[in-house]
Short mmCIF file of C-alpha atoms in Angstrom, two decimals:
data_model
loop_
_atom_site.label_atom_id
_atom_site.label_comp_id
_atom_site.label_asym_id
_atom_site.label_seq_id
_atom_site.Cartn_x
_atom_site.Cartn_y
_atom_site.Cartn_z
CA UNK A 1 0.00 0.00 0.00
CA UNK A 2 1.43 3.43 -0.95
CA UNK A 3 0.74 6.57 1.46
CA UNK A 4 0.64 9.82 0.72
CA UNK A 5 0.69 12.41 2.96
CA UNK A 6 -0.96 15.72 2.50
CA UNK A 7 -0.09 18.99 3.76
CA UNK A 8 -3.00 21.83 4.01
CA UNK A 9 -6.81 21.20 3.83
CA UNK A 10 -8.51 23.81 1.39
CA UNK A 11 -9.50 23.98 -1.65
CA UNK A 12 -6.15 22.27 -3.09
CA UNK A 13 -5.90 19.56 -0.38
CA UNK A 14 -9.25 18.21 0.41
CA UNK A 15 -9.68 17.65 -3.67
CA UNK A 16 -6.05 15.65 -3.79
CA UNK A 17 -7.56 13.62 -0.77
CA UNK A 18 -10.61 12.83 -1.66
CA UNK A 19 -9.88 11.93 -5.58
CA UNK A 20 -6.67 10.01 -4.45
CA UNK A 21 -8.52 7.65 -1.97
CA UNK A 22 -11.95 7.66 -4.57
CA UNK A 23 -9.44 6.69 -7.41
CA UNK A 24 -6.86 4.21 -5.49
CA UNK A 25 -9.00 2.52 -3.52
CA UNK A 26 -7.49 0.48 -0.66
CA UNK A 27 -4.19 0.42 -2.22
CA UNK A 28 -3.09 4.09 -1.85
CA UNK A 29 -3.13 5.54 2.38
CA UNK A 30 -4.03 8.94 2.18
CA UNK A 31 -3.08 11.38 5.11
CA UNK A 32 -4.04 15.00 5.47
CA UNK A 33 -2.49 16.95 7.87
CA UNK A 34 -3.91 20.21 8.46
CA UNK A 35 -4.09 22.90 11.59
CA UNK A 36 -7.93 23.23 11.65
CA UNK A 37 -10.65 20.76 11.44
CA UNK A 38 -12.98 23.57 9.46
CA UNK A 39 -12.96 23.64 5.65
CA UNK A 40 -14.26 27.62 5.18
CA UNK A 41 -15.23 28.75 1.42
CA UNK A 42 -13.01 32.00 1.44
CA UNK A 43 -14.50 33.17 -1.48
CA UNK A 44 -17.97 34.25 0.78
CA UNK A 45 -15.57 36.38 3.23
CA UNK A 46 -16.04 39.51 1.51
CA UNK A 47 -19.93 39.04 2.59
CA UNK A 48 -18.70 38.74 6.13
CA UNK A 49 -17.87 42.53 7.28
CA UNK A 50 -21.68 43.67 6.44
CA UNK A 51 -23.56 40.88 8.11
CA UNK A 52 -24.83 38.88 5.20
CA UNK A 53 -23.17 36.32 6.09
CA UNK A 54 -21.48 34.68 9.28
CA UNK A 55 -18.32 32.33 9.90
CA UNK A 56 -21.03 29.43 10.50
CA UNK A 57 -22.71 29.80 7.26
CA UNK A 58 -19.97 29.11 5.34
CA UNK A 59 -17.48 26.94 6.96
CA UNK A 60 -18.47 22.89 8.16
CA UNK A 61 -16.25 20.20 10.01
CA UNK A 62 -14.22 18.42 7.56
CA UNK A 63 -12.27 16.06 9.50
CA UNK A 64 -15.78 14.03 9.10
CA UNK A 65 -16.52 13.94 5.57
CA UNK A 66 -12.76 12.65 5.60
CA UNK A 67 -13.94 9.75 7.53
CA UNK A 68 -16.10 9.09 5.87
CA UNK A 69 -14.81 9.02 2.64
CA UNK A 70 -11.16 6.97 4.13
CA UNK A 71 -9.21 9.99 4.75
CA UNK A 72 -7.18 9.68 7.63
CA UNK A 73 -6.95 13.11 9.04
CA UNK A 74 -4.22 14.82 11.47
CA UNK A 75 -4.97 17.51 13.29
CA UNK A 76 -1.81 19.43 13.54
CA UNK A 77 0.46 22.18 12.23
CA UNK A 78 2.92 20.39 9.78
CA UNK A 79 6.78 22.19 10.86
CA UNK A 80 9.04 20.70 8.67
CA UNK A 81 9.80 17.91 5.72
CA UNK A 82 13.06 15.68 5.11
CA UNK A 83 12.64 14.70 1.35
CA UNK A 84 15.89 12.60 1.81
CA UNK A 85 13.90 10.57 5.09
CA UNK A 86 10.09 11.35 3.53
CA UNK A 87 9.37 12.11 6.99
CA UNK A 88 7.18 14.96 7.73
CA UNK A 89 7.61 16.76 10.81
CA UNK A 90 4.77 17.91 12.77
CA UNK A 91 3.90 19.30 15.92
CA UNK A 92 2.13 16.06 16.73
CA UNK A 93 4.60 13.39 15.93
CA UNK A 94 6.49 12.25 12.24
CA UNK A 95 4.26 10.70 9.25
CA UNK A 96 6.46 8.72 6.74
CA UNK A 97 5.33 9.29 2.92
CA UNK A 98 6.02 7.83 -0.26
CA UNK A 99 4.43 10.76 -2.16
CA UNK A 100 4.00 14.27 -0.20
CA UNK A 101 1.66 17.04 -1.90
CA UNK A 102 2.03 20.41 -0.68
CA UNK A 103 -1.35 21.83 -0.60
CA UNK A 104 -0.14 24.51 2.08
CA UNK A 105 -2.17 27.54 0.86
CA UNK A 106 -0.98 31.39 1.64
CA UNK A 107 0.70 32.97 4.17
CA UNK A 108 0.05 36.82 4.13
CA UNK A 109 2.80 39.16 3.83
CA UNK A 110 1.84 42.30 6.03
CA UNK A 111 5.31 44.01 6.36
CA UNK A 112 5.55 44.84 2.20
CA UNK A 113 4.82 48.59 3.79
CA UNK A 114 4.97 50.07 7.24
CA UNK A 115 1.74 50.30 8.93
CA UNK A 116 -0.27 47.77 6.53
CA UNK A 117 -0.88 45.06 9.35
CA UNK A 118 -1.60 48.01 11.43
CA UNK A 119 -3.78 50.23 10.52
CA UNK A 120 -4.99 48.56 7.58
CA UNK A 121 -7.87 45.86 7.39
CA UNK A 122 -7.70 42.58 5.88
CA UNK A 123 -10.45 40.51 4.92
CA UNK A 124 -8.39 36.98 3.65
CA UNK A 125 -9.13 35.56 7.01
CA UNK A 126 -12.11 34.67 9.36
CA UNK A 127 -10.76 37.10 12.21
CA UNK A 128 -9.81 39.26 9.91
CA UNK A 129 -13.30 39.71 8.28
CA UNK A 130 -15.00 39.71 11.87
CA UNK A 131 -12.67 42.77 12.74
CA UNK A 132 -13.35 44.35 9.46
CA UNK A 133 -17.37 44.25 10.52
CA UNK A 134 -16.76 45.98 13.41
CA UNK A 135 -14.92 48.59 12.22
CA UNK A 136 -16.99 49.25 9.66
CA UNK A 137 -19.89 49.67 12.51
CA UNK A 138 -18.00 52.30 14.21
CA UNK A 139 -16.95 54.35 11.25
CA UNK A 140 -20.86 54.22 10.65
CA UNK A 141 -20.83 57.18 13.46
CA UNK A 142 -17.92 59.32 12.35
CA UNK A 143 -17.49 58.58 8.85
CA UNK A 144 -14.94 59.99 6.10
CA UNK A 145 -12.59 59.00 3.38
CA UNK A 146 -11.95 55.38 2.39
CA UNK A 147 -9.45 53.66 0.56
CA UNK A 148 -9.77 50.19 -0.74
CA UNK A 149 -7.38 48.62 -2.52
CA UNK A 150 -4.00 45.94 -3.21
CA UNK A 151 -0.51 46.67 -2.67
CA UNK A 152 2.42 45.96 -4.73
CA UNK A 153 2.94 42.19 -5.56
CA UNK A 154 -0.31 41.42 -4.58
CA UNK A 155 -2.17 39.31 -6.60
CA UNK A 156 -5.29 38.98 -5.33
CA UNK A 157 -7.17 42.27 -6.68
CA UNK A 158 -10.36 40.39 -7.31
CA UNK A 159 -11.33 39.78 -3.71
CA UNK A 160 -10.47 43.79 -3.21
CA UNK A 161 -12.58 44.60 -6.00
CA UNK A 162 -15.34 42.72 -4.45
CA UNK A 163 -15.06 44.63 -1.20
CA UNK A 164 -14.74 48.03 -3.02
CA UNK A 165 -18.31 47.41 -4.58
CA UNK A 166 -19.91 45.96 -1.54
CA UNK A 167 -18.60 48.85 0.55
CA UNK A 168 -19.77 51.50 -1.99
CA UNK A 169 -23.30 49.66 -1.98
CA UNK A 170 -23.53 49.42 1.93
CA UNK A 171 -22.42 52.83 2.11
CA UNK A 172 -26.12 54.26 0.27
CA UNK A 173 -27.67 51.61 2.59
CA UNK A 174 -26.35 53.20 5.65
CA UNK A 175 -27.21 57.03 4.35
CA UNK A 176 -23.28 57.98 4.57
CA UNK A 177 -22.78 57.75 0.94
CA UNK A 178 -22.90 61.62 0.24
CA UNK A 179 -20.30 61.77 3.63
CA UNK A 180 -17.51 59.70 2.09
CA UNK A 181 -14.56 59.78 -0.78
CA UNK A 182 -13.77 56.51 -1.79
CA UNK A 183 -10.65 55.79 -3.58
CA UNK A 184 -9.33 52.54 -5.16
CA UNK A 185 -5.38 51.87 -5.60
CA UNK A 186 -3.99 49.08 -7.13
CA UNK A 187 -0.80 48.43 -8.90
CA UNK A 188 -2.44 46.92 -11.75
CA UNK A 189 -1.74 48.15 -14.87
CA UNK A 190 -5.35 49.34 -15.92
CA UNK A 191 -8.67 48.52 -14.54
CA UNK A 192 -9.61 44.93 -14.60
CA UNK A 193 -5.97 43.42 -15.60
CA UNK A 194 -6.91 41.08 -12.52
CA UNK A 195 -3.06 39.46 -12.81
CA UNK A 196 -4.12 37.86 -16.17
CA UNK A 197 -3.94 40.74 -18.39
CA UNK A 198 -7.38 41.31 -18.65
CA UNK A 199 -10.50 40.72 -20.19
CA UNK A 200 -12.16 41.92 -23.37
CA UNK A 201 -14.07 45.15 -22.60
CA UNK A 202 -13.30 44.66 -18.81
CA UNK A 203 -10.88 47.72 -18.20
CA UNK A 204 -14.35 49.63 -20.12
CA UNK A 205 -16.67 48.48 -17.95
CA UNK A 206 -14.73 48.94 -14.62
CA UNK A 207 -14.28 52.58 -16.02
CA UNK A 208 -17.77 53.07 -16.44
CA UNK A 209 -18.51 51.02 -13.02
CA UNK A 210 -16.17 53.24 -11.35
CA UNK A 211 -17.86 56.68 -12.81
CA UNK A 212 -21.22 55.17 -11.90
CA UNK A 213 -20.49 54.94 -8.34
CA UNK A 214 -18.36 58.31 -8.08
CA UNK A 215 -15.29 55.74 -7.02
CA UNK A 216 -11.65 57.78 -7.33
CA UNK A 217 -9.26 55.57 -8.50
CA UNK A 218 -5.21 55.00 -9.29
CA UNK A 219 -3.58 52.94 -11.17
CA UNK A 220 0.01 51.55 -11.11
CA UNK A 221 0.06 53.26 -7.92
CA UNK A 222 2.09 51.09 -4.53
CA UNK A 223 1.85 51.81 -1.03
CA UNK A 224 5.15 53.39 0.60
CA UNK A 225 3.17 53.66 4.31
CA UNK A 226 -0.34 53.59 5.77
CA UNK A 227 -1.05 55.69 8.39
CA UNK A 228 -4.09 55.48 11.51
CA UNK A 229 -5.60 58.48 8.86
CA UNK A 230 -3.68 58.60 6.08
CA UNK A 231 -2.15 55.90 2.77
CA UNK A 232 0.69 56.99 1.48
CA UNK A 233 1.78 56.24 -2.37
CA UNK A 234 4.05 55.32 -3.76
CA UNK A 235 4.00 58.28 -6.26
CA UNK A 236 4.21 60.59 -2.92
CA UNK A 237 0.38 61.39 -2.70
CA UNK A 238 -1.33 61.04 0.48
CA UNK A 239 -5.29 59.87 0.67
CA UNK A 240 -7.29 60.68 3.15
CA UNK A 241 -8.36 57.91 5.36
CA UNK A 242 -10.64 56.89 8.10
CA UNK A 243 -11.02 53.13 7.18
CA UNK A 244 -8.62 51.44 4.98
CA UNK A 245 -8.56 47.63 3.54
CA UNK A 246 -6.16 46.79 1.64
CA UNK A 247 -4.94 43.03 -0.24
CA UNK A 248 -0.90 42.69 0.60
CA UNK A 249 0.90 39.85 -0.93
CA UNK A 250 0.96 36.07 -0.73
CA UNK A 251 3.95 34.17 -0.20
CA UNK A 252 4.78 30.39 0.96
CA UNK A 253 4.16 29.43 4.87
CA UNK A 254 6.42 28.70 6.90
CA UNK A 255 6.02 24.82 6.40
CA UNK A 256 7.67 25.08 2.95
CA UNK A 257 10.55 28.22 3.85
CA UNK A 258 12.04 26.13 6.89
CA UNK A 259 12.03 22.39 4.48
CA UNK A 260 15.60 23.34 2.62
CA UNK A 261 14.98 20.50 1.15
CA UNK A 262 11.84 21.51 -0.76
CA UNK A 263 13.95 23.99 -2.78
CA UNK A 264 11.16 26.65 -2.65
CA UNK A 265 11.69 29.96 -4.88
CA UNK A 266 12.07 33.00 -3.12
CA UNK A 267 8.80 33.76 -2.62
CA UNK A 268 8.56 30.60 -0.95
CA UNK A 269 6.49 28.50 -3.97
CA UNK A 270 7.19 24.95 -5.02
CA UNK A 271 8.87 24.86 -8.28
CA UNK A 272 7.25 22.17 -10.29
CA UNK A 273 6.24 21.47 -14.28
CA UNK A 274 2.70 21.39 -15.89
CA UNK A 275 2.68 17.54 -14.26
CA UNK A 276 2.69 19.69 -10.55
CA UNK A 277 5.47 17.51 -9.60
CA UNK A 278 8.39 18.98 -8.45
CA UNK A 279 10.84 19.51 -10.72
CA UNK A 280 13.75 17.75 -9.17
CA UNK A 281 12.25 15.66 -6.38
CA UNK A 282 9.62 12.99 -8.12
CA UNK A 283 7.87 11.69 -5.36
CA UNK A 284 7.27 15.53 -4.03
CA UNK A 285 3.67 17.71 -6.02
CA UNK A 286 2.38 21.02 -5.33
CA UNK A 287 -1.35 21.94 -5.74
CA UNK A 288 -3.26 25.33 -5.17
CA UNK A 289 -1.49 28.42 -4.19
CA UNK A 290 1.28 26.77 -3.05
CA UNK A 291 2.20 26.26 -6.93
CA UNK A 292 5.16 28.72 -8.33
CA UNK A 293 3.30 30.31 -11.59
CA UNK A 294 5.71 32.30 -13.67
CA UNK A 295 3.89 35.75 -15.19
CA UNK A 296 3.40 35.68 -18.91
CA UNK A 297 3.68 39.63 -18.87
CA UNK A 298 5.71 42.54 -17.29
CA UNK A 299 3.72 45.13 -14.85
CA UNK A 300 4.27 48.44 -16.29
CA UNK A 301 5.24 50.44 -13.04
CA UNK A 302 4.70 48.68 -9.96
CA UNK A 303 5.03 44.63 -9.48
CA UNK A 304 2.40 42.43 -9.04
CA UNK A 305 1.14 38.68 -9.16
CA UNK A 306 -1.21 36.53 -10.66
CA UNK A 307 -4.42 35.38 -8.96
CA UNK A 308 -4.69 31.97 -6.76
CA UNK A 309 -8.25 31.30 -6.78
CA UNK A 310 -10.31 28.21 -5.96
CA UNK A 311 -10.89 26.99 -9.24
CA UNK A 312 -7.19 26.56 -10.51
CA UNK A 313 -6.55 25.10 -6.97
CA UNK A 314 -9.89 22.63 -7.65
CA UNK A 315 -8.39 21.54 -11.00
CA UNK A 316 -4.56 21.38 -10.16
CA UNK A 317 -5.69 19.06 -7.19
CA UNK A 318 -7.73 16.91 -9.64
CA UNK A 319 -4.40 16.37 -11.43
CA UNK A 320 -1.91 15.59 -8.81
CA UNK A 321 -4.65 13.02 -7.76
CA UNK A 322 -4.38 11.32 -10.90
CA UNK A 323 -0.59 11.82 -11.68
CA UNK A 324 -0.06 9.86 -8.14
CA UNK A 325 -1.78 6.92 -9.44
CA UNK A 326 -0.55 6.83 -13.44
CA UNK A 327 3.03 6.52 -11.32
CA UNK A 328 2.01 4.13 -8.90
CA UNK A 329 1.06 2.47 -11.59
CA UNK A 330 4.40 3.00 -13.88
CA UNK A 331 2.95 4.95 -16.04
CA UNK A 332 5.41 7.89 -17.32
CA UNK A 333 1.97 9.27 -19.45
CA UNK A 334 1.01 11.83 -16.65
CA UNK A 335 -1.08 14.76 -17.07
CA UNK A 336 -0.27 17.74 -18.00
CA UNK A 337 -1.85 21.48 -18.04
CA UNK A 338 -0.17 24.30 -17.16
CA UNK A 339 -1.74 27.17 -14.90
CA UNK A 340 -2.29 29.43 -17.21
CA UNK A 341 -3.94 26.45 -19.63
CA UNK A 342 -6.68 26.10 -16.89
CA UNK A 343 -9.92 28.44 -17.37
CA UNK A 344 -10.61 31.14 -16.10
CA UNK A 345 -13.87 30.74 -14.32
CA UNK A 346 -14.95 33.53 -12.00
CA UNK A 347 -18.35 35.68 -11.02
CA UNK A 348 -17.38 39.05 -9.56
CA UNK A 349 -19.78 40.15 -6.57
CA UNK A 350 -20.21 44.23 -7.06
CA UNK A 351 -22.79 44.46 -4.05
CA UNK A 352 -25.69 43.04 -4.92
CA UNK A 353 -24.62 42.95 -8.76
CA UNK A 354 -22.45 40.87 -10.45
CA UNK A 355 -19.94 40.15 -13.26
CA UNK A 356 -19.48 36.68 -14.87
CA UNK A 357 -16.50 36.06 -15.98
CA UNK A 358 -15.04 32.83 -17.93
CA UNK A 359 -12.06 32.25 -20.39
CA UNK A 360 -10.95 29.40 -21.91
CA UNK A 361 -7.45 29.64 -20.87
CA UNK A 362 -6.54 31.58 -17.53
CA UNK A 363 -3.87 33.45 -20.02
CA UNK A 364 -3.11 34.36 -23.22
CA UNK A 365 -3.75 33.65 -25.36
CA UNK A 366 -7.32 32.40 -25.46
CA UNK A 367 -10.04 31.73 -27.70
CA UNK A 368 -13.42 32.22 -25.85
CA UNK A 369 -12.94 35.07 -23.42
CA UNK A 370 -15.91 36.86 -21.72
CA UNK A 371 -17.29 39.42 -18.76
CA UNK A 372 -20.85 39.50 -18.57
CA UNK A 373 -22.63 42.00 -15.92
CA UNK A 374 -25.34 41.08 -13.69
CA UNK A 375 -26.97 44.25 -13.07
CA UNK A 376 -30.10 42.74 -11.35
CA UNK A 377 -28.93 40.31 -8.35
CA UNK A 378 -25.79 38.61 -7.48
CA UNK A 379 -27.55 34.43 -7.66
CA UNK A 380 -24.84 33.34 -9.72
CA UNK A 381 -22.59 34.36 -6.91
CA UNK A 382 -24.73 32.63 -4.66
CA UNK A 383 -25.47 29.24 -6.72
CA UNK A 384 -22.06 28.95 -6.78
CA UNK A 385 -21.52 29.48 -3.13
CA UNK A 386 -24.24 27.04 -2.25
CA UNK A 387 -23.40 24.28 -4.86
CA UNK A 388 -19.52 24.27 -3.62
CA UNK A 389 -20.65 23.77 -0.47
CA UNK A 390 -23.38 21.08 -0.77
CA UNK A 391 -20.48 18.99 -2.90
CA UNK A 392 -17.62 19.61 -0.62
CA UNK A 393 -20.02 18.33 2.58
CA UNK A 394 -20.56 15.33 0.37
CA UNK A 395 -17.28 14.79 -0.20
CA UNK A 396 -18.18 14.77 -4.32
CA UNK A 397 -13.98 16.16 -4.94
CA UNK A 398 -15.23 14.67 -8.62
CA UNK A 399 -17.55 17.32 -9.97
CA UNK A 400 -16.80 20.18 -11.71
#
């Protein structure tokens, strides 16, 4: 019987699992090893800061369905990994592997400016959206400028854009709207470049979003300092601010920095080809964010990175799954598709509005690219939201 140990249990990690033990059966052991028994559906944090939805609406036990489905699960924080030994170290004893996937997710990188993890709000995490919520109460009494936005090398500007509209749309709700300026910085390029160099007619229709909703905006812009009333550019211009949320970078945990033997990049990512294997240790994969993905473009003015979202992470987990059985089985015929191969398969939430957007290939170049608005109700945001969750409680890793 092979095992295979897995490290991280999101998107990325409960997919390898579950396919892995669906697909080998009793001969593959599969072990995930993760620091919290919840599975949460990140994507539904932005929802979290204005009440319409709570931490127990979107998040569910998943050390159960892993029962269920033959999962052994490990409730710890994984420290370190000898690829020599294929022992992984953990703060609750060793597990001995023959194939290790590193399904490790983000860790978020608050010191890329002085004052970020300070004064600014993040809404990546559940603790992080709760304190967002009740800040946003108490700037409800004295309220002034915003600024929403992502800092250089961030890469995910989608979330933030998210925020920006749902803020601007609970802002009417509250009566304040007239009271506040709200600006929107980001170091992409133009509007709408997302980190995959756009979408036909998207930097248009952000414009004419943006206009709509009297939203100030700058482009190519970083952030040099935020202050408790005050964000600081990186072009020297200083906004006005009594509430501030803001998207830093991602980089690899702490797991995957302190395992020399991983050979992570700088940024902490494990290097590995369109197989997700690693590129010089075979028996070692990477799914989800943890995944180095080289940019097929050059920002402009200030750096930046490519989005990490759930549906790559789905997918790339759906592959590693297989590729661990085709070698098990000596098969060299694994599969292969590159990140920026996968589609591009996301729905916007602009508060209470939406924009669909699906590509055929996450970059370019592509052959069926689209951004459809939503101006009536967000229920494709929601159908998606409820149908992840249904097949994720289910354990169903194998649909779409």
């Amino acid at each position: 019987m092979k095992t295979t140990v897995i490290i991280g249990g999101s998107f990325a990690g409960m997919t390898t699992a579950l396919e892995l033990k669906r697909k080998g059966k009793q001969d593959h052991k599969v072990i995930l090893i993760d620091k919290s028994p919840l599975f949460l559906f990140i994507p539904s944090l932005i929802w979290v800061p204005f009440g319409r939805r709570n931490i127990k609406d979107i998040s569910f036990r998943k050390d159960e369905i892993l029962a269920k489905k033959g999962v052994d699960f490990i409730h710890a924080e994984a420290l370190t990994v000898d690829t020599n030994e294929q022992v992984v170290k953990t703060d609750h004893g060793d597990f001995a592997y023959d194939d290790l996937v590193i399904a490790t997710g983000p860790k978020v990188k608050y010191d890329i400016a002085p004052g970020v993890e300070q004064y600014a709000h993040y809404i990546g995490t559940p603790s992080g959206a709760m304190k967002t919520r009740k800040a946003l109460e108490e700037f409800k009494a004295n309220p002034g400028p915003i600024v929403i936005g992502a800092t250089q090398n961030a890469g995910c500007m989608g979330a933030a854009y998210e925020f920006l509209f749902n803020v601007e749309k609970w802002l009417r709700e509250q009566n304040i709207r007239e009271k506040v300026d709200l600006y929107w910085i980001t170091p992409e390029d133009y509007l709408g470049h997302f980190g995959i160099d756009g979408m036909p007619m998207g930097e248009g229709m952000l414009k004419v979003f943006m206009k709509m909703f009297h939203i100030h905006y700058r482009t190519q812009v970083g952030v040099k300092e935020v202050k408790a009333d005050a964000v600081v550019l990186s072009t020297g211009e200083v906004l006005p601010s009594k509430f501030t949320m803001l998207m830093p970078p991602f980089v690899g945990v702490d797991f995957v920095t302190q395992s020399e033997s991983l050979q992570a990049t700088a940024n902490g990512y494990i290097p590995v080809g369109d197989d997700y294997r690693h590129l010089t240790v075979p028996n070692v994969w990477a799914a989800g964010i943890a995944v180095d993905v080289k940019l097929p473009f050059t920002p402009k003015a200030i750096p930046f990175a490519s989005p990490k979202t759930g549906y790559p992470s789905d997918e790339t987990g759906k592959i590693v799954a297989e590729n661990i059985l085709r070698v098990s089985q000596g098969r060299t015929d694994l599969k292969q598709k590159a990140w920026g191969k996968i589609p591009g398969v996301c729905i916007m939430d602009c508060g209470k509005k939406e924009v669909i957007i699906f590509s055929n290939h996450l970059f370019k170049p592509r052959t069926i690219a689209l951004m459809i608005p939503n101006v009536l109700y967000d229920f494709s945001k929601v159908l998606l939201e409820k149908y992840f969750l249904w097949k994720t409680k289910r354990g169903y890793a194998f649909l779409p």
